[in-house]
PDB file of C-alpha atoms in Angstrom:
ATOM      1  CA  GLY A 181       0.079  -0.119   0.077  1.00 62.00           C
ATOM      2  CA  ALA A 182       0.823   3.486   0.290  1.00 82.00           C
ATOM      3  CA  VAL A 183       1.658   4.218  -3.605  1.00 90.00           C
ATOM      4  CA  VAL A 184       2.688   7.087  -5.227  1.00 94.00           C
ATOM      5  CA  SER A 185       3.088   7.985  -8.880  1.00 96.00           C
ATOM      6  CA  GLN A 186       4.874  10.795 -10.730  1.00 97.00           C
ATOM      7  CA  HIS A 187       4.239  11.405 -14.418  1.00 97.00           C
ATOM      8  CA  PRO A 188       6.077  12.236 -16.433  1.00 97.00           C
ATOM      9  CA  SER A 189       9.401  11.149 -15.189  1.00 97.00           C
ATOM     10  CA  ARG A 190      11.886  12.867 -17.450  1.00 97.00           C
ATOM     11  CA  VAL A 191      10.900  15.731 -19.000  1.00 97.00           C
ATOM     12  CA  ILE A 192      13.651  17.807 -21.314  1.00 97.00           C
ATOM     13  CA  CYS A 193      12.418  21.347 -22.150  1.00 96.00           C
ATOM     14  CA  LYS A 194      13.311  24.483 -23.876  1.00 96.00           C
ATOM     15  CA  SER A 195      13.791  27.388 -21.749  1.00 97.00           C
ATOM     16  CA  GLY A 196      10.724  29.946 -21.552  1.00 96.00           C
ATOM     17  CA  THR A 197       8.899  27.010 -22.000  1.00 96.00           C
ATOM     18  CA  SER A 198       5.906  25.551 -18.870  1.00 97.00           C
ATOM     19  CA  VAL A 199       6.521  21.855 -17.330  1.00 97.00           C
ATOM     20  CA  LYS A 200       3.621  20.478 -15.404  1.00 97.00           C
ATOM     21  CA  ILE A 201       4.196  17.446 -13.595  1.00 98.00           C
ATOM     22  CA  GLU A 202       1.379  15.379 -11.999  1.00 97.00           C
ATOM     23  CA  CYS A 203       1.463  13.518  -8.514  1.00 96.00           C
ATOM     24  CA  ARG A 204      -0.646  10.949  -7.707  1.00 95.00           C
ATOM     25  CA  SER A 205      -1.598   8.476  -4.646  1.00 92.00           C
ATOM     26  CA  LEU A 206      -2.775   5.459  -5.839  1.00 92.00           C
ATOM     27  CA  ASP A 207      -4.069   3.424  -3.012  1.00 87.00           C
ATOM     28  CA  PHE A 208      -4.959   5.771  -0.802  1.00 86.00           C
ATOM     29  CA  GLN A 209      -6.346   9.300  -0.153  1.00 86.00           C
ATOM     30  CA  ALA A 210      -3.833  12.116   0.042  1.00 85.00           C
ATOM     31  CA  THR A 211      -5.276  15.486   2.192  1.00 81.00           C
ATOM     32  CA  THR A 212      -1.850  16.741   2.048  1.00 89.00           C
ATOM     33  CA  MET A 213       0.812  16.347  -0.460  1.00 93.00           C
ATOM     34  CA  PHE A 214       4.446  17.786  -0.470  1.00 94.00           C
ATOM     35  CA  TRP A 215       6.690  18.713  -3.100  1.00 97.00           C
ATOM     36  CA  TYR A 216      10.436  18.940  -2.782  1.00 96.00           C
ATOM     37  CA  ARG A 217      13.828  20.014  -5.212  1.00 96.00           C
ATOM     38  CA  GLN A 218      16.344  17.602  -5.177  1.00 95.00           C
ATOM     39  CA  PHE A 219      19.511  19.110  -6.515  1.00 94.00           C
ATOM     40  CA  PRO A 220      22.884  16.969  -7.290  1.00 90.00           C
ATOM     41  CA  LYS A 221      24.610  15.656  -4.431  1.00 86.00           C
ATOM     42  CA  GLN A 222      22.403  17.796  -1.965  1.00 89.00           C
ATOM     43  CA  SER A 223      19.348  16.772   0.088  1.00 89.00           C
ATOM     44  CA  LEU A 224      15.536  17.733  -0.011  1.00 92.00           C
ATOM     45  CA  MET A 225      14.718  20.646  -0.197  1.00 92.00           C
ATOM     46  CA  LEU A 226      10.548  21.418   0.486  1.00 93.00           C
ATOM     47  CA  MET A 227       9.295  23.748  -1.616  1.00 95.00           C
ATOM     48  CA  ALA A 228       5.689  24.006  -1.008  1.00 95.00           C
ATOM     49  CA  THR A 229       3.004  22.074   1.033  1.00 92.00           C
ATOM     50  CA  SER A 230      -0.268  21.443  -0.946  1.00 90.00           C
ATOM     51  CA  ASN A 231      -3.888  20.462   0.713  1.00 86.00           C
ATOM     52  CA  GLU A 232      -6.614  19.687  -0.999  1.00 83.00           C
ATOM     53  CA  GLY A 233      -9.063  22.090  -1.876  1.00 81.00           C
ATOM     54  CA  SER A 234      -6.976  25.165  -0.455  1.00 84.00           C
ATOM     55  CA  LYS A 235      -3.846  27.278  -1.536  1.00 87.00           C
ATOM     56  CA  ALA A 236      -0.506  25.686  -1.528  1.00 91.00           C
ATOM     57  CA  THR A 237       1.639  26.839   1.364  1.00 92.00           C
ATOM     58  CA  TYR A 238       5.128  27.785  -0.036  1.00 95.00           C
ATOM     59  CA  GLU A 239       8.450  27.860   2.036  1.00 93.00           C
ATOM     60  CA  GLN A 240      10.477  30.841   2.027  1.00 92.00           C
ATOM     61  CA  GLY A 241      12.045  31.803  -1.368  1.00 93.00           C
ATOM     62  CA  VAL A 242      10.201  29.439  -3.224  1.00 95.00           C
ATOM     63  CA  GLU A 243       7.911  32.151  -6.177  1.00 94.00           C
ATOM     64  CA  LYS A 244       4.255  30.645  -6.373  1.00 92.00           C
ATOM     65  CA  ASP A 245       3.959  32.718  -9.212  1.00 94.00           C
ATOM     66  CA  LYS A 246       6.720  30.691 -11.146  1.00 96.00           C
ATOM     67  CA  PHE A 247       6.162  27.148  -9.286  1.00 97.00           C
ATOM     68  CA  LEU A 248       2.213  26.595  -9.469  1.00 96.00           C
ATOM     69  CA  ILE A 249       0.573  24.044  -7.212  1.00 94.00           C
ATOM     70  CA  ASN A 250      -2.827  22.170  -7.800  1.00 91.00           C
ATOM     71  CA  HIS A 251      -4.362  20.202  -5.704  1.00 88.00           C
ATOM     72  CA  ALA A 252      -7.698  19.068  -6.817  1.00 82.00           C
ATOM     73  CA  SER A 253      -8.543  16.343  -5.444  1.00 88.00           C
ATOM     74  CA  LEU A 254      -7.383  13.570  -2.422  1.00 88.00           C
ATOM     75  CA  THR A 255      -5.468  11.901  -5.102  1.00 91.00           C
ATOM     76  CA  LEU A 256      -3.964  14.422  -7.226  1.00 93.00           C
ATOM     77  CA  SER A 257      -1.742  17.152  -7.321  1.00 94.00           C
ATOM     78  CA  THR A 258      -0.028  19.017 -10.103  1.00 95.00           C
ATOM     79  CA  LEU A 259       3.079  21.053  -9.949  1.00 97.00           C
ATOM     80  CA  THR A 260       3.542  23.766 -13.134  1.00 97.00           C
ATOM     81  CA  VAL A 261       6.858  25.276 -13.535  1.00 97.00           C
ATOM     82  CA  THR A 262       6.255  28.035 -15.427  1.00 97.00           C
ATOM     83  CA  SER A 263       8.427  30.277 -17.708  1.00 96.00           C
ATOM     84  CA  ALA A 264      11.214  27.375 -16.713  1.00 96.00           C
ATOM     85  CA  HIS A 265      15.236  28.395 -17.141  1.00 96.00           C
ATOM     86  CA  PRO A 266      18.151  26.253 -17.071  1.00 96.00           C
ATOM     87  CA  GLU A 267      18.826  27.172 -12.882  1.00 95.00           C
ATOM     88  CA  ASP A 268      15.200  25.097 -12.810  1.00 96.00           C
ATOM     89  CA  SER A 269      17.074  21.804 -13.339  1.00 97.00           C
ATOM     90  CA  SER A 270      16.347  19.520 -10.769  1.00 97.00           C
ATOM     91  CA  PHE A 271      14.723  16.628  -9.544  1.00 97.00           C
ATOM     92  CA  TYR A 272      11.281  16.992  -8.138  1.00 98.00           C
ATOM     93  CA  ILE A 273       9.631  14.899  -6.238  1.00 97.00           C
ATOM     94  CA  CYS A 274       6.362  14.895  -4.141  1.00 97.00           C
ATOM     95  CA  SER A 275       5.116  12.834  -1.412  1.00 94.00           C
ATOM     96  CA  ALA A 276       1.942  12.342   0.171  1.00 92.00           C
ATOM     97  CA  ARG A 277       1.215  11.954   3.611  1.00 86.00           C
ATOM     98  CA  VAL A 278      -1.511   8.845   4.015  1.00 74.00           C
ATOM     99  CA  ALA A 279      -4.400  10.106   6.715  1.00 65.00           C
ATOM    100  CA  SER A 280      -4.409  13.112   9.087  1.00 61.00           C
ATOM    101  CA  GLY A 281      -3.105  12.343  12.679  1.00 62.00           C
ATOM    102  CA  THR A 282       0.361  10.102  10.477  1.00 67.00           C
ATOM    103  CA  ASP A 283       3.313  11.889   9.967  1.00 75.00           C
ATOM    104  CA  THR A 284       4.604   9.189   7.314  1.00 83.00           C
ATOM    105  CA  GLN A 285       5.437  10.619   4.030  1.00 87.00           C
ATOM    106  CA  TYR A 286       5.738   8.335   0.972  1.00 90.00           C
ATOM    107  CA  PHE A 287       7.672   9.847  -1.816  1.00 94.00           C
ATOM    108  CA  GLY A 288       6.970   9.555  -5.799  1.00 96.00           C
ATOM    109  CA  PRO A 289       9.314   8.499  -7.892  1.00 97.00           C
ATOM    110  CA  GLY A 290      10.654  11.745  -8.849  1.00 97.00           C
ATOM    111  CA  THR A 291      10.665  13.758 -12.440  1.00 98.00           C
ATOM    112  CA  ARG A 292      14.037  15.120 -13.612  1.00 97.00           C
ATOM    113  CA  LEU A 293      13.528  18.318 -15.590  1.00 97.00           C
ATOM    114  CA  THR A 294      16.203  18.769 -17.819  1.00 97.00           C
ATOM    115  CA  VAL A 295      15.674  22.671 -19.281  1.00 97.00           C
ATOM    116  CA  LEU A 296      17.873  23.461 -22.263  1.00 96.00           C
TER     117      LEU A 296
ATOM    118  CA  GLN B 172      16.603  27.423  12.471  1.00 61.00           C
ATOM    119  CA  LYS B 173      15.178  23.989  12.413  1.00 65.00           C
ATOM    120  CA  GLU B 174      18.427  21.668  12.101  1.00 87.00           C
ATOM    121  CA  VAL B 175      19.201  18.018  10.818  1.00 92.00           C
ATOM    122  CA  GLU B 176      23.159  17.020  11.389  1.00 94.00           C
ATOM    123  CA  GLN B 177      24.385  13.950   9.638  1.00 94.00           C
ATOM    124  CA  ASN B 178      27.738  13.169   8.540  1.00 87.00           C
ATOM    125  CA  SER B 179      28.133  13.419   5.068  1.00 83.00           C
ATOM    126  CA  GLY B 180      30.509  10.078   4.529  1.00 84.00           C
ATOM    127  CA  PRO B 181      31.340   8.486   3.145  1.00 91.00           C
ATOM    128  CA  LEU B 182      31.155   5.640   5.429  1.00 95.00           C
ATOM    129  CA  SER B 183      32.257   2.541   4.265  1.00 97.00           C
ATOM    130  CA  VAL B 184      31.506  -0.507   5.834  1.00 96.00           C
ATOM    131  CA  PRO B 185      32.731  -4.962   5.098  1.00 97.00           C
ATOM    132  CA  GLU B 186      30.106  -6.579   3.794  1.00 97.00           C
ATOM    133  CA  GLY B 187      28.554  -8.626   6.966  1.00 97.00           C
ATOM    134  CA  ALA B 188      29.506  -6.237   9.477  1.00 97.00           C
ATOM    135  CA  ILE B 189      26.982  -3.632  11.168  1.00 97.00           C
ATOM    136  CA  ALA B 190      26.356   0.071   9.612  1.00 97.00           C
ATOM    137  CA  SER B 191      25.602   2.754  12.248  1.00 97.00           C
ATOM    138  CA  LEU B 192      24.227   5.757  10.860  1.00 97.00           C
ATOM    139  CA  ASN B 193      24.168   8.955  13.044  1.00 96.00           C
ATOM    140  CA  CYS B 194      21.546  12.418  13.080  1.00 96.00           C
ATOM    141  CA  THR B 195      21.486  14.989  15.552  1.00 95.00           C
ATOM    142  CA  TYR B 196      18.654  17.150  15.350  1.00 93.00           C
ATOM    143  CA  SER B 197      18.250  20.974  16.999  1.00 89.00           C
ATOM    144  CA  ASP B 198      14.395  20.397  17.731  1.00 79.00           C
ATOM    145  CA  ARG B 199      13.749  19.942  21.441  1.00 75.00           C
ATOM    146  CA  VAL B 200       9.905  19.391  20.133  1.00 79.00           C
ATOM    147  CA  SER B 201      10.247  17.461  17.080  1.00 77.00           C
ATOM    148  CA  GLN B 202       8.015  14.242  17.370  1.00 81.00           C
ATOM    149  CA  SER B 203       8.512  11.689  14.823  1.00 89.00           C
ATOM    150  CA  PHE B 204      11.679  10.504  13.242  1.00 93.00           C
ATOM    151  CA  PHE B 205      12.343   8.786   9.861  1.00 94.00           C
ATOM    152  CA  TRP B 206      15.161   6.960   8.380  1.00 97.00           C
ATOM    153  CA  TYR B 207      14.795   7.434   4.264  1.00 96.00           C
ATOM    154  CA  ARG B 208      17.061   5.201   1.913  1.00 97.00           C
ATOM    155  CA  GLN B 209      17.882   6.911  -1.525  1.00 96.00           C
ATOM    156  CA  TYR B 210      19.557   4.978  -4.236  1.00 96.00           C
ATOM    157  CA  SER B 211      21.690   7.257  -6.946  1.00 93.00           C
ATOM    158  CA  GLY B 212      18.928   8.826  -9.359  1.00 92.00           C
ATOM    159  CA  LYS B 213      15.885   7.442  -7.529  1.00 95.00           C
ATOM    160  CA  SER B 214      13.642   9.157  -4.442  1.00 95.00           C
ATOM    161  CA  PRO B 215      13.604   8.309  -0.769  1.00 94.00           C
ATOM    162  CA  GLU B 216      12.304   5.272   0.399  1.00 94.00           C
ATOM    163  CA  LEU B 217      10.945   4.552   4.268  1.00 92.00           C
ATOM    164  CA  ILE B 218      12.855   2.343   5.693  1.00 94.00           C
ATOM    165  CA  MET B 219      11.856   3.269   9.675  1.00 94.00           C
ATOM    166  CA  SER B 220      10.248   5.454  11.581  1.00 93.00           C
ATOM    167  CA  ILE B 221      10.706   6.090  15.245  1.00 94.00           C
ATOM    168  CA  TYR B 222       8.446   8.047  17.703  1.00 91.00           C
ATOM    169  CA  SER B 223       9.841   7.205  21.545  1.00 92.00           C
ATOM    170  CA  ASN B 224      12.692   7.298  23.107  1.00 94.00           C
ATOM    171  CA  GLY B 225      14.739   3.570  22.918  1.00 96.00           C
ATOM    172  CA  ASP B 226      14.776   0.594  20.226  1.00 96.00           C
ATOM    173  CA  LYS B 227      12.951  -0.358  17.570  1.00 97.00           C
ATOM    174  CA  GLU B 228      13.823  -3.623  15.506  1.00 97.00           C
ATOM    175  CA  ASP B 229      12.478  -4.689  11.860  1.00 96.00           C
ATOM    176  CA  GLY B 230      14.530  -7.140   9.959  1.00 96.00           C
ATOM    177  CA  ARG B 231      18.419  -6.664  10.359  1.00 97.00           C
ATOM    178  CA  PHE B 232      17.402  -2.523  10.675  1.00 98.00           C
ATOM    179  CA  THR B 233      17.237  -0.863  14.542  1.00 98.00           C
ATOM    180  CA  ALA B 234      16.567   2.305  14.707  1.00 97.00           C
ATOM    181  CA  GLN B 235      17.207   4.289  18.283  1.00 97.00           C
ATOM    182  CA  LEU B 236      15.817   7.519  19.858  1.00 96.00           C
ATOM    183  CA  ASN B 237      17.181   9.494  22.475  1.00 95.00           C
ATOM    184  CA  LYS B 238      14.886  12.207  22.612  1.00 92.00           C
ATOM    185  CA  ALA B 239      17.002  13.612  25.618  1.00 91.00           C
ATOM    186  CA  SER B 240      20.234  13.865  24.223  1.00 92.00           C
ATOM    187  CA  GLN B 241      18.834  14.491  20.466  1.00 93.00           C
ATOM    188  CA  TYR B 242      20.345  11.795  18.754  1.00 94.00           C
ATOM    189  CA  VAL B 243      18.502   9.256  16.150  1.00 96.00           C
ATOM    190  CA  SER B 244      20.308   6.170  14.933  1.00 97.00           C
ATOM    191  CA  LEU B 245      19.781   3.490  12.551  1.00 98.00           C
ATOM    192  CA  LEU B 246      21.459   0.320  12.711  1.00 98.00           C
ATOM    193  CA  ILE B 247      21.829  -1.751   9.736  1.00 98.00           C
ATOM    194  CA  ARG B 248      22.891  -5.434  11.021  1.00 98.00           C
ATOM    195  CA  ASP B 249      24.612  -8.128   8.343  1.00 98.00           C
ATOM    196  CA  SER B 250      25.325  -5.332   5.544  1.00 97.00           C
ATOM    197  CA  GLN B 251      24.823  -6.179   2.132  1.00 97.00           C
ATOM    198  CA  PRO B 252      26.122  -4.800  -0.441  1.00 96.00           C
ATOM    199  CA  SER B 253      22.368  -3.891  -1.734  1.00 96.00           C
ATOM    200  CA  ASP B 254      22.497  -1.431   1.613  1.00 97.00           C
ATOM    201  CA  SER B 255      24.827   0.720  -0.466  1.00 97.00           C
ATOM    202  CA  ALA B 256      22.942   3.955  -1.146  1.00 97.00           C
ATOM    203  CA  THR B 257      22.583   7.643   0.779  1.00 96.00           C
ATOM    204  CA  TYR B 258      20.437   7.378   4.039  1.00 97.00           C
ATOM    205  CA  LEU B 259      18.627  10.158   4.640  1.00 96.00           C
ATOM    206  CA  CYS B 260      18.071  11.208   8.194  1.00 96.00           C
ATOM    207  CA  ALA B 261      14.423  13.139   8.733  1.00 94.00           C
ATOM    208  CA  VAL B 262      12.641  15.318  11.907  1.00 92.00           C
ATOM    209  CA  THR B 263       8.961  16.971  11.567  1.00 86.00           C
ATOM    210  CA  TRP B 264       8.300  19.768  13.493  1.00 73.00           C
ATOM    211  CA  GLY B 265       5.004  22.023  13.879  1.00 64.00           C
ATOM    212  CA  ALA B 266       1.929  20.295  11.711  1.00 60.00           C
ATOM    213  CA  GLN B 267       3.235  17.941   9.037  1.00 69.00           C
ATOM    214  CA  LYS B 268       7.107  19.230   7.478  1.00 82.00           C
ATOM    215  CA  LEU B 269       9.230  17.032   7.302  1.00 88.00           C
ATOM    216  CA  VAL B 270      13.000  18.446   7.679  1.00 89.00           C
ATOM    217  CA  PHE B 271      15.988  16.545   6.114  1.00 92.00           C
ATOM    218  CA  GLY B 272      19.872  15.896   6.929  1.00 93.00           C
ATOM    219  CA  GLN B 273      22.354  16.048   4.177  1.00 92.00           C
ATOM    220  CA  GLY B 274      22.250  12.172   3.882  1.00 94.00           C
ATOM    221  CA  THR B 275      25.069   9.867   4.805  1.00 96.00           C
ATOM    222  CA  ARG B 276      26.549   7.885   1.880  1.00 96.00           C
ATOM    223  CA  LEU B 277      26.849   4.302   2.954  1.00 97.00           C
ATOM    224  CA  THR B 278      28.918   2.040   0.941  1.00 97.00           C
ATOM    225  CA  ILE B 279      29.298  -1.753   1.530  1.00 97.00           C
ATOM    226  CA  ASN B 280      32.427  -3.781   0.363  1.00 95.00           C
ATOM    227  CA  PRO B 281      31.936  -7.446  -0.750  1.00 91.00           C
TER     228      PRO B 281
END
């Protein structure tokens, strides 16, 4: 149980384009999903917390207008990187919390974004 | 500033030996503690969670928590080459956020 999927697994795009990444909880309902970014040889950095039906909460230093998050249902959250630039190239990973009252997060397989 | 500290390694352990991974955290209010394993190019995989002082065992893995010392560790018994990975310590604070350490790179030598 507690399977989280992400799509696409890898994307290469030109500078200035927008990229949408989907995160789905496959066998449970996730009221809260999280988006992380990981640069090479670094740890995961939380970008934002996404609650179903409400606006995402962004971490300090993360531009909410650049990284658009939508959590339209209990099983789907999306991250859109708008007007991507080479410095946005990174490994983007989502996670989902199984249920309220527990802190355990299960991670999706990640999306490798390369902006040319 | 909430921080989680780990020795980045690399930590080299011979096959069959015990690998010991350590983590300290700065926030006394933290309630939940996790160990994740991350293979190169992959996302983190949950290995253990621990919430109360003492030891928690699951197969070859044992997590140890000492809240007074703000210290959590992971022991891997009978280490296998497939255990070679980066191990991330994570701690929660507040309602739901996870804060990760920088990870310890572990290599098991056959």
